[in-house]
Short mmCIF file of C-alpha atoms and ligand atoms in Angstrom, two decimals:
data_model
loop_
_atom_site.label_atom_id
_atom_site.label_comp_id
_atom_site.label_asym_id
_atom_site.label_seq_id
_atom_site.Cartn_x
_atom_site.Cartn_y
_atom_site.Cartn_z
CA MET L 1 0.59 0.38 -0.32
CA THR L 2 1.72 3.59 -0.99
CA ARG L 3 1.70 5.79 1.42
CA LYS L 4 -1.12 9.65 1.71
CA PRO L 5 1.28 12.19 0.34
CA ASP L 6 1.41 15.45 3.46
CA PRO L 7 0.63 18.22 1.99
CA ARG L 8 3.93 19.80 2.28
CA THR L 9 4.48 16.81 0.44
CA ILE L 10 2.19 17.92 -2.66
CA ALA L 11 2.95 20.82 -2.22
CA ALA L 12 7.05 20.87 -2.90
CA THR L 13 6.53 18.25 -5.23
CA GLN L 14 3.43 17.80 -7.37
CA GLY L 15 5.06 15.95 -10.88
CA VAL L 16 8.19 17.04 -9.83
CA ALA L 17 10.41 14.38 -12.14
CA THR L 18 7.18 13.20 -14.12
CA ASP L 19 8.34 14.30 -17.54
CA THR L 20 9.52 10.88 -19.84
CA ARG L 21 10.56 13.06 -22.73
CA TYR L 22 13.99 14.93 -21.47
CA GLY L 23 13.48 13.93 -17.78
CA ALA L 24 13.02 17.82 -16.92
CA VAL L 25 13.05 17.56 -13.10
CA VAL L 26 10.88 20.91 -12.73
CA PRO L 27 7.85 19.84 -14.95
CA PRO L 28 7.93 22.36 -18.25
CA LEU L 29 5.57 24.56 -18.79
CA TYR L 30 3.04 24.04 -21.91
CA LEU L 31 2.03 27.69 -23.62
CA SER L 32 -0.05 25.32 -26.70
CA THR L 33 -3.11 26.33 -27.22
CA THR L 34 -3.19 23.22 -30.13
CA TYR L 35 -1.97 19.03 -30.18
CA ALA L 36 -1.65 17.15 -32.72
CA PHE L 37 -4.31 14.19 -33.10
CA ALA L 38 -2.44 10.79 -33.17
CA GLY L 39 -4.45 9.99 -36.12
CA TYR L 40 -8.26 10.36 -37.10
CA ASP L 41 -10.36 11.01 -34.57
CA GLN L 42 -8.45 10.08 -32.68
CA THR L 43 -7.12 12.74 -29.69
CA SER L 44 -3.94 12.38 -27.61
CA GLY L 45 -6.21 13.86 -24.27
CA TYR L 46 -5.14 17.59 -25.32
CA ASP L 47 -6.56 19.37 -27.84
CA TYR L 48 -7.20 22.99 -26.69
CA SER L 49 -6.33 24.72 -24.22
CA ARG L 50 -9.39 26.15 -22.73
CA ALA L 51 -10.76 22.82 -22.64
CA THR L 52 -7.32 21.28 -21.23
CA ASN L 53 -4.14 22.32 -21.06
CA PRO L 54 -1.20 20.16 -19.29
CA THR L 55 0.52 22.87 -16.62
CA ARG L 56 -3.07 24.54 -15.49
CA ASP L 57 -3.82 20.86 -15.32
CA LEU L 58 -0.65 20.02 -12.87
CA LEU L 59 -1.97 22.82 -10.50
CA ALA L 60 -5.35 21.65 -10.58
CA GLU L 61 -4.31 18.28 -9.19
CA THR L 62 -2.12 19.90 -6.58
CA LEU L 63 -5.10 22.79 -5.65
CA ALA L 64 -7.30 19.97 -5.70
CA GLY L 65 -4.95 17.42 -3.52
CA LEU L 66 -4.22 20.12 -0.44
CA GLU L 67 -7.34 21.34 0.30
CA GLY L 68 -8.42 17.75 0.16
CA GLY L 69 -10.99 17.76 -2.99
CA ALA L 70 -12.46 15.38 -5.66
CA GLY L 71 -11.12 17.78 -8.68
CA ALA L 72 -10.71 21.82 -8.81
CA VAL L 73 -10.94 24.10 -11.65
CA ILE L 74 -8.26 27.30 -12.51
CA THR L 75 -9.93 30.04 -13.59
CA ALA L 76 -8.29 33.15 -14.50
CA SER L 77 -8.66 35.20 -11.08
CA GLY L 78 -10.65 34.92 -7.61
CA MET L 79 -13.55 36.73 -9.06
CA ALA L 80 -13.97 34.60 -11.81
CA ALA L 81 -14.15 31.90 -9.80
CA VAL L 82 -16.46 32.75 -7.30
CA ASP L 83 -18.86 33.59 -10.28
CA LEU L 84 -18.02 30.22 -11.78
CA LEU L 85 -19.35 29.03 -8.42
CA LEU L 86 -22.46 31.59 -9.05
CA SER L 87 -23.08 29.97 -12.28
CA ARG L 88 -24.24 26.94 -10.47
CA LEU L 89 -27.40 28.62 -9.18
CA ARG L 90 -30.91 29.19 -11.04
CA ARG L 91 -32.97 31.97 -10.92
CA ASP L 92 -34.89 31.51 -7.69
CA ASP L 93 -32.06 30.31 -5.13
CA LEU L 94 -31.01 32.21 -2.72
CA VAL L 95 -27.31 33.01 -1.57
CA ILE L 96 -26.44 33.26 2.27
CA ALA L 97 -23.15 35.60 1.71
CA PRO L 98 -21.53 37.33 5.23
CA HIS L 99 -21.98 40.91 5.63
CA ASP L 100 -18.45 41.85 5.63
CA CYS L 101 -17.56 39.50 2.99
CA TYR L 102 -14.74 41.34 0.07
CA GLY L 103 -15.88 44.20 -1.78
CA GLY L 104 -15.30 42.63 -4.72
CA THR L 105 -17.85 38.99 -4.39
CA TRP L 106 -20.00 41.47 -2.16
CA ARG L 107 -20.61 43.44 -5.46
CA LEU L 108 -20.75 40.67 -7.67
CA LEU L 109 -23.29 39.32 -6.21
CA VAL L 110 -25.29 42.17 -6.02
CA GLU L 111 -24.46 43.42 -9.33
CA ARG L 112 -26.02 39.48 -10.23
CA ALA L 113 -28.53 39.20 -8.62
CA ALA L 114 -29.95 43.03 -9.90
CA ARG L 115 -29.88 41.42 -12.63
CA GLY L 116 -32.12 38.93 -11.81
CA ASP L 117 -29.67 35.92 -12.05
CA PHE L 118 -30.58 34.71 -8.68
CA ARG L 119 -31.34 35.93 -4.92
CA VAL L 120 -28.77 37.10 -2.14
CA SER L 121 -28.55 37.25 1.29
CA PHE L 122 -26.77 39.19 3.71
CA VAL L 123 -26.02 37.90 6.77
CA ASP L 124 -23.77 38.14 10.64
CA GLN L 125 -22.85 34.28 10.15
CA GLY L 126 -21.61 33.88 14.18
CA ASP L 127 -25.03 35.87 14.72
CA ASP L 128 -26.91 32.06 15.25
CA GLU L 129 -29.60 33.31 15.45
CA ALA L 130 -29.89 35.40 11.83
CA LEU L 131 -27.93 32.39 10.19
CA LYS L 132 -30.80 30.20 11.02
CA GLU L 133 -33.91 32.91 9.99
CA ALA L 134 -32.15 32.96 7.15
CA LEU L 135 -31.52 28.05 6.55
CA GLY L 136 -34.92 28.96 6.66
CA GLN L 137 -35.75 30.37 3.80
CA LYS L 138 -34.14 27.29 2.25
CA PRO L 139 -31.01 28.69 0.56
CA ALA L 140 -29.20 26.52 -2.05
CA LEU L 141 -25.97 27.95 -1.31
CA VAL L 142 -23.96 29.38 2.06
CA TYR L 143 -21.35 31.80 1.28
CA ILE L 144 -18.43 31.58 4.48
CA GLU L 145 -15.58 33.87 4.72
CA THR L 146 -13.20 32.36 7.44
CA PRO L 147 -11.56 34.82 8.84
CA SER L 148 -13.58 37.38 7.88
CA ASN L 149 -11.65 40.02 5.45
CA PRO L 150 -10.79 42.83 7.22
CA LEU L 151 -12.41 42.44 10.77
CA MET L 152 -10.57 38.44 10.75
CA ARG L 153 -14.02 37.57 12.53
CA ILE L 154 -13.78 33.46 13.12
CA ILE L 155 -17.27 31.65 11.93
CA ASP L 156 -17.54 28.06 12.46
CA ILE L 157 -17.47 26.09 8.77
CA ARG L 158 -18.21 22.58 10.81
CA LYS L 159 -21.01 24.60 12.77
CA VAL L 160 -22.65 26.89 9.85
CA GLY L 161 -22.49 23.47 7.40
CA ALA L 162 -24.01 21.73 8.92
CA LEU L 163 -27.52 23.91 9.53
CA ALA L 164 -26.73 25.10 6.31
CA HIS L 165 -26.96 20.83 4.77
CA GLY L 166 -29.35 20.61 7.03
CA ALA L 167 -31.76 23.64 5.49
CA GLY L 168 -30.38 21.44 1.97
CA ALA L 169 -27.77 24.28 0.84
CA LYS L 170 -25.11 23.12 -0.74
CA VAL L 171 -21.95 25.02 1.56
CA ALA L 172 -18.89 26.63 -0.41
CA VAL L 173 -15.30 28.69 1.69
CA ASP L 174 -14.10 31.20 0.36
CA ASN L 175 -10.04 30.28 2.20
CA THR L 176 -8.01 32.87 0.46
CA PHE L 177 -7.39 34.11 3.80
CA LEU L 178 -5.66 31.14 5.50
CA SER L 179 -5.02 28.20 2.55
CA PRO L 180 -5.02 25.31 2.30
CA ALA L 181 -1.51 25.65 4.50
CA LEU L 182 -3.38 26.79 7.67
CA GLN L 183 -7.13 25.51 6.46
CA GLN L 184 -8.83 22.90 5.05
CA PRO L 185 -12.89 23.27 4.84
CA ILE L 186 -13.48 20.01 3.29
CA SER L 187 -12.68 18.20 6.05
CA LEU L 188 -14.88 20.57 8.17
CA GLY L 189 -17.59 19.51 6.19
CA ALA L 190 -17.48 22.32 3.04
CA ASP L 191 -18.94 20.80 -0.19
CA TYR L 192 -16.55 23.84 -3.01
CA VAL L 193 -13.12 25.99 -1.45
CA VAL L 194 -12.49 29.30 -3.37
CA HIS L 195 -9.24 30.39 -4.03
CA SER L 196 -8.39 34.44 -4.27
CA THR L 197 -4.24 32.53 -5.55
CA THR L 198 -3.41 35.77 -6.65
CA LYS L 199 -2.97 35.72 -3.04
CA PHE L 200 -1.21 33.04 -0.75
CA ILE L 201 -1.13 30.44 -2.59
CA ASN L 202 1.22 32.18 -5.67
CA GLY L 203 2.56 34.54 -2.84
CA HIS L 204 5.13 36.16 -5.02
CA SER L 205 2.93 39.91 -6.07
CA ASP L 206 2.87 38.71 -9.84
CA VAL L 207 0.03 36.81 -11.34
CA VAL L 208 -3.68 36.75 -10.61
CA GLY L 209 -5.22 34.04 -10.68
CA GLY L 210 -8.30 31.85 -8.07
CA ALA L 211 -9.71 28.61 -8.09
CA VAL L 212 -13.01 25.94 -7.61
CA ILE L 213 -11.94 23.34 -6.07
CA ALA L 214 -15.35 20.59 -5.20
CA ALA L 215 -15.97 17.94 -2.97
CA ASP L 216 -17.27 15.86 -5.01
CA PRO L 217 -15.96 13.98 -8.31
CA GLU L 218 -19.66 15.14 -10.12
CA GLU L 219 -19.55 18.47 -9.22
CA ALA L 220 -15.60 18.98 -9.95
CA LYS L 221 -16.16 17.56 -13.65
CA ALA L 222 -19.58 20.15 -14.01
CA LEU L 223 -17.12 23.29 -13.48
CA ILE L 224 -14.24 22.48 -14.79
CA TYR L 225 -17.04 21.61 -17.90
CA TRP L 226 -18.29 25.09 -17.37
CA ALA L 227 -15.32 26.95 -17.03
CA ASN L 228 -14.45 25.57 -20.48
CA VAL L 229 -18.11 26.40 -22.30
CA VAL L 230 -17.13 30.32 -21.00
CA GLY L 231 -13.48 30.20 -21.36
CA SER L 232 -13.32 31.57 -17.47
CA ILE L 233 -9.60 29.65 -17.17
CA GLY L 234 -6.57 31.00 -16.58
CA ALA L 235 -2.96 31.14 -18.62
CA PRO L 236 -0.07 28.43 -18.91
CA PHE L 237 2.42 30.63 -17.63
CA ASP L 238 -0.49 32.14 -14.56
CA ALA L 239 -0.65 28.19 -13.44
CA TYR L 240 3.52 27.17 -14.03
CA MET L 241 3.87 30.99 -12.06
CA THR L 242 2.31 29.58 -9.48
CA LEU L 243 2.81 25.98 -9.21
CA ARG L 244 6.72 27.58 -8.31
CA GLY L 245 4.60 29.87 -5.38
CA VAL L 246 3.41 26.75 -3.94
CA ARG L 247 6.10 25.31 -3.74
CA THR L 248 7.42 26.82 -0.51
CA LEU L 249 3.72 27.94 0.86
CA PHE L 250 3.93 26.34 3.84
CA PRO L 251 7.53 27.64 4.90
CA ARG L 252 5.61 31.05 3.34
CA ILE L 253 3.06 31.41 5.86
CA ALA L 254 4.97 29.86 8.53
CA GLN L 255 7.09 32.05 8.67
CA GLN L 256 4.82 35.48 7.88
CA GLU L 257 2.05 33.68 10.88
CA ALA L 258 4.94 34.57 13.39
CA ASN L 259 6.29 38.07 12.23
CA ALA L 260 2.55 38.52 12.97
CA LEU L 261 2.11 37.70 16.06
CA ALA L 262 4.73 40.03 16.66
CA VAL L 263 3.24 42.56 15.01
CA ALA L 264 -0.28 41.90 16.12
CA ARG L 265 1.61 42.06 20.26
CA PHE L 266 3.34 45.48 19.15
CA LEU L 267 0.44 47.40 17.88
CA LEU L 268 -1.32 46.23 21.45
CA ARG L 269 0.96 48.45 23.65
CA ARG L 270 0.18 51.07 21.71
CA SER L 271 -1.84 53.88 23.16
CA GLU L 272 -3.11 54.99 19.68
CA VAL L 273 -4.17 52.25 18.64
CA THR L 274 -7.72 51.14 19.80
CA ALA L 275 -8.52 47.09 19.14
CA VAL L 276 -6.30 45.16 17.70
CA HIS L 277 -8.00 42.05 15.83
CA TYR L 278 -5.73 38.93 15.09
CA PRO L 279 -7.30 35.99 15.95
CA GLY L 280 -3.82 35.04 16.78
CA LEU L 281 -4.36 37.14 19.83
CA GLU L 282 -5.54 34.84 23.56
CA ASP L 283 -8.23 37.58 23.63
CA HIS L 284 -9.83 38.26 20.18
CA PRO L 285 -13.34 36.61 20.68
CA GLY L 286 -12.23 34.14 17.91
CA HIS L 287 -9.51 32.66 19.31
CA ASP L 288 -10.41 28.78 20.85
CA LEU L 289 -12.51 28.32 17.18
CA ALA L 290 -9.78 29.75 15.29
CA ARG L 291 -6.96 27.24 17.53
CA ALA L 292 -9.76 24.52 16.58
CA GLN L 293 -10.20 24.73 13.44
CA GLN L 294 -7.27 26.54 11.05
CA LYS L 295 -3.91 25.06 11.79
CA GLY L 296 -2.25 28.73 12.59
CA PHE L 297 -2.90 31.52 12.90
CA GLY L 298 -2.82 33.38 9.61
CA ALA L 299 -0.08 36.80 8.47
CA MET L 300 -2.76 38.96 8.26
CA LEU L 301 -4.82 41.33 10.78
CA SER L 302 -5.94 45.10 10.59
CA PHE L 303 -5.72 47.53 13.61
CA ASP L 304 -8.39 50.17 14.89
CA LEU L 305 -6.52 53.83 14.89
CA ALA L 306 -7.41 56.59 17.45
CA GLY L 307 -8.02 59.38 15.48
CA GLY L 308 -9.61 59.24 12.62
CA ILE L 309 -8.56 60.33 8.35
CA PRO L 310 -6.21 62.78 9.30
CA ALA L 311 -4.06 60.23 11.71
CA VAL L 312 -5.02 57.50 9.03
CA ARG L 313 -3.46 59.44 6.38
CA ALA L 314 -0.44 60.78 8.89
CA PHE L 315 0.50 57.05 8.91
CA VAL L 316 0.60 55.86 5.63
CA GLU L 317 2.19 58.26 4.37
CA ALA L 318 5.00 58.04 6.74
CA VAL L 319 5.22 54.69 7.82
CA ARG L 320 8.29 52.98 6.06
CA VAL L 321 8.44 48.82 4.61
CA PHE L 322 4.67 48.42 4.87
CA THR L 323 4.06 49.72 1.12
CA LEU L 324 0.33 51.13 0.76
CA ALA L 325 -1.06 49.10 -2.04
CA GLU L 326 -4.08 46.15 -1.91
CA SER L 327 -3.90 42.98 -1.88
CA LEU L 328 -2.27 40.45 0.01
CA GLY L 329 -0.67 37.20 0.90
CA GLY L 330 2.43 38.24 -1.18
CA VAL L 331 6.59 37.58 0.23
CA GLU L 332 6.41 41.73 1.11
CA SER L 333 4.01 43.19 3.48
CA LEU L 334 1.68 45.36 2.41
CA ILE L 335 -0.37 48.55 4.80
CA ALA L 336 -4.68 49.35 3.17
CA HIS L 337 -7.73 51.15 4.38
CA PRO L 338 -10.01 49.28 3.75
CA PRO L 339 -12.16 52.32 3.18
CA THR L 340 -10.99 54.05 0.85
CA MET L 341 -9.01 50.95 -0.95
CA THR L 342 -10.39 47.37 -1.18
CA HIS L 343 -13.61 47.46 0.39
CA ALA L 344 -14.45 50.72 -1.76
CA SER L 345 -16.54 49.24 -4.02
CA MET L 346 -19.57 48.29 -0.77
CA ASP L 347 -21.68 51.19 0.50
CA PRO L 348 -20.39 52.74 3.32
CA GLU L 349 -23.69 51.91 5.95
CA VAL L 350 -23.35 48.37 4.98
CA ARG L 351 -19.74 48.94 5.69
CA HIS L 352 -19.97 51.17 9.02
CA ALA L 353 -22.73 48.13 9.94
CA ALA L 354 -20.17 45.45 9.42
CA GLY L 355 -17.82 47.05 12.39
CA ILE L 356 -15.94 49.03 8.78
CA GLY L 357 -14.71 52.10 10.26
CA ASP L 358 -12.84 54.94 9.00
CA GLY L 359 -9.47 54.60 11.32
CA LEU L 360 -9.85 50.67 9.98
CA LEU L 361 -6.16 49.94 9.13
CA ARG L 362 -5.01 46.23 7.41
CA LEU L 363 -2.24 45.30 7.47
CA SER L 364 -0.45 41.49 5.39
CA VAL L 365 2.78 40.56 7.24
CA GLY L 366 5.30 39.38 4.20
CA LEU L 367 9.21 37.58 5.33
CA GLU L 368 10.65 40.84 6.26
CA ALA L 369 13.26 40.58 9.81
CA GLU L 370 10.97 41.29 12.34
CA ALA L 371 12.76 43.96 14.20
CA ASP L 372 12.74 46.28 10.16
CA LEU L 373 8.45 45.44 10.57
CA ILE L 374 7.95 46.93 13.98
CA ALA L 375 10.26 49.95 12.98
CA GLY L 376 8.38 50.75 10.10
CA LEU L 377 5.39 50.56 11.66
CA GLU L 378 7.38 53.13 14.70
CA ALA L 379 7.70 55.99 11.67
CA GLY L 380 4.04 55.78 11.24
CA PHE L 381 2.73 56.01 14.89
CA ALA L 382 6.04 58.94 14.91
CA ALA L 383 3.71 60.22 11.66
CA ILE L 384 1.03 61.21 14.31
CA GLY L 385 0.43 64.60 15.92
C1 PLP B 401 -8.46 39.40 -3.75
C2 PLP B 401 -9.99 38.29 -3.27
C3 PLP B 401 -11.01 37.85 -3.66
C4 PLP B 401 -10.46 38.34 -5.44
O1 PLP B 401 -9.93 37.08 -6.12
P1 PLP B 401 -8.89 38.83 -7.23
O2 PLP B 401 -8.06 37.36 -7.35
O3 PLP B 401 -8.70 39.58 -7.29
O4 PLP B 401 -9.97 38.35 -8.25
C5 PLP B 401 -11.86 36.81 -3.55
N1 PLP B 401 -11.92 36.67 -2.05
C6 PLP B 401 -10.57 36.81 -1.21
C7 PLP B 401 -11.53 36.65 0.65
C8 PLP B 401 -9.53 37.90 -1.68
O5 PLP B 401 -8.81 37.96 -0.89
#
């Protein structure tokens, strides 16, 4: 009996040393759009790259393995992955989504619902009463994001998933913030996992991409079929780059997490900071749950700065080491102001109701030395009056 490889081994070596032509250790990049038929009505298994491509398929196989799913589709972006999943819905279907979901996902759900593609209801999934009431409306899909962006709220995947299944709904989890290195939603009962591979999975801020992983082989097949029908697939070069990023996923995220904890502890000691949102801190409301369902606390955190917009402006213009930019999950540290950046597409009232105040700043902590990260933040604090 062959031993099932550990996820770390899958990440580092899936597809390595399998080239039968030249013995290339690193799996080659196949850019060809088309493949020769062996003869009349005989394909080699590959015919046209929108449908199948060896490089993209290897990334799909790797991510399916890391998430413990039956199959995966690699898409052109994280949003294309979310949209591919939503394309499985019918007009009367109801989606239950988090009230504080990723701004782009919020916009997609609102726009598609406005066109009559399905119905959507935004619910605080940490509020048991609100969730149970929403599930009473017999949704087709419950969409979960945990930890949430940008407040790092933790949702109990096993509990919400079981309630959703009891109501006849499928369950999807956006696992972008932790990656399969730190959380495997399918093992907690999810039917689908969605990723923006742009973030931790690629990890080097040089590819936009996405993936949907399905627990059920028939569902995986249906998603792969539909990605070919609509052509929302990722490019082979992007898949090659992303697979290169995946090779170091585990050690990257472990070191970034250690740095994030150090940064969170530093921020806790600052008088200018009114709250630090990091699940790795013992007094974070989701700490115990995160400890139970995750394999680590990740490298994302946010904090509330006293002094409103003037303090935020002074801070982000003076901070060093952290670059003021959207996105997250790369080896370099980034700082973002959600109200004017990542969550600008969300209605202000909705944003405030979700707890995203004007003084909120989000950090994606990278691989720099801890002392440099702290010194960079100190430069920001020094600039506030
Ligand atoms: C970035 C992000 C997305 C969207 O992915 P893109 O690759 O930018 O299209 C979706 N969900 C979460 C949680 C994200 O951070």
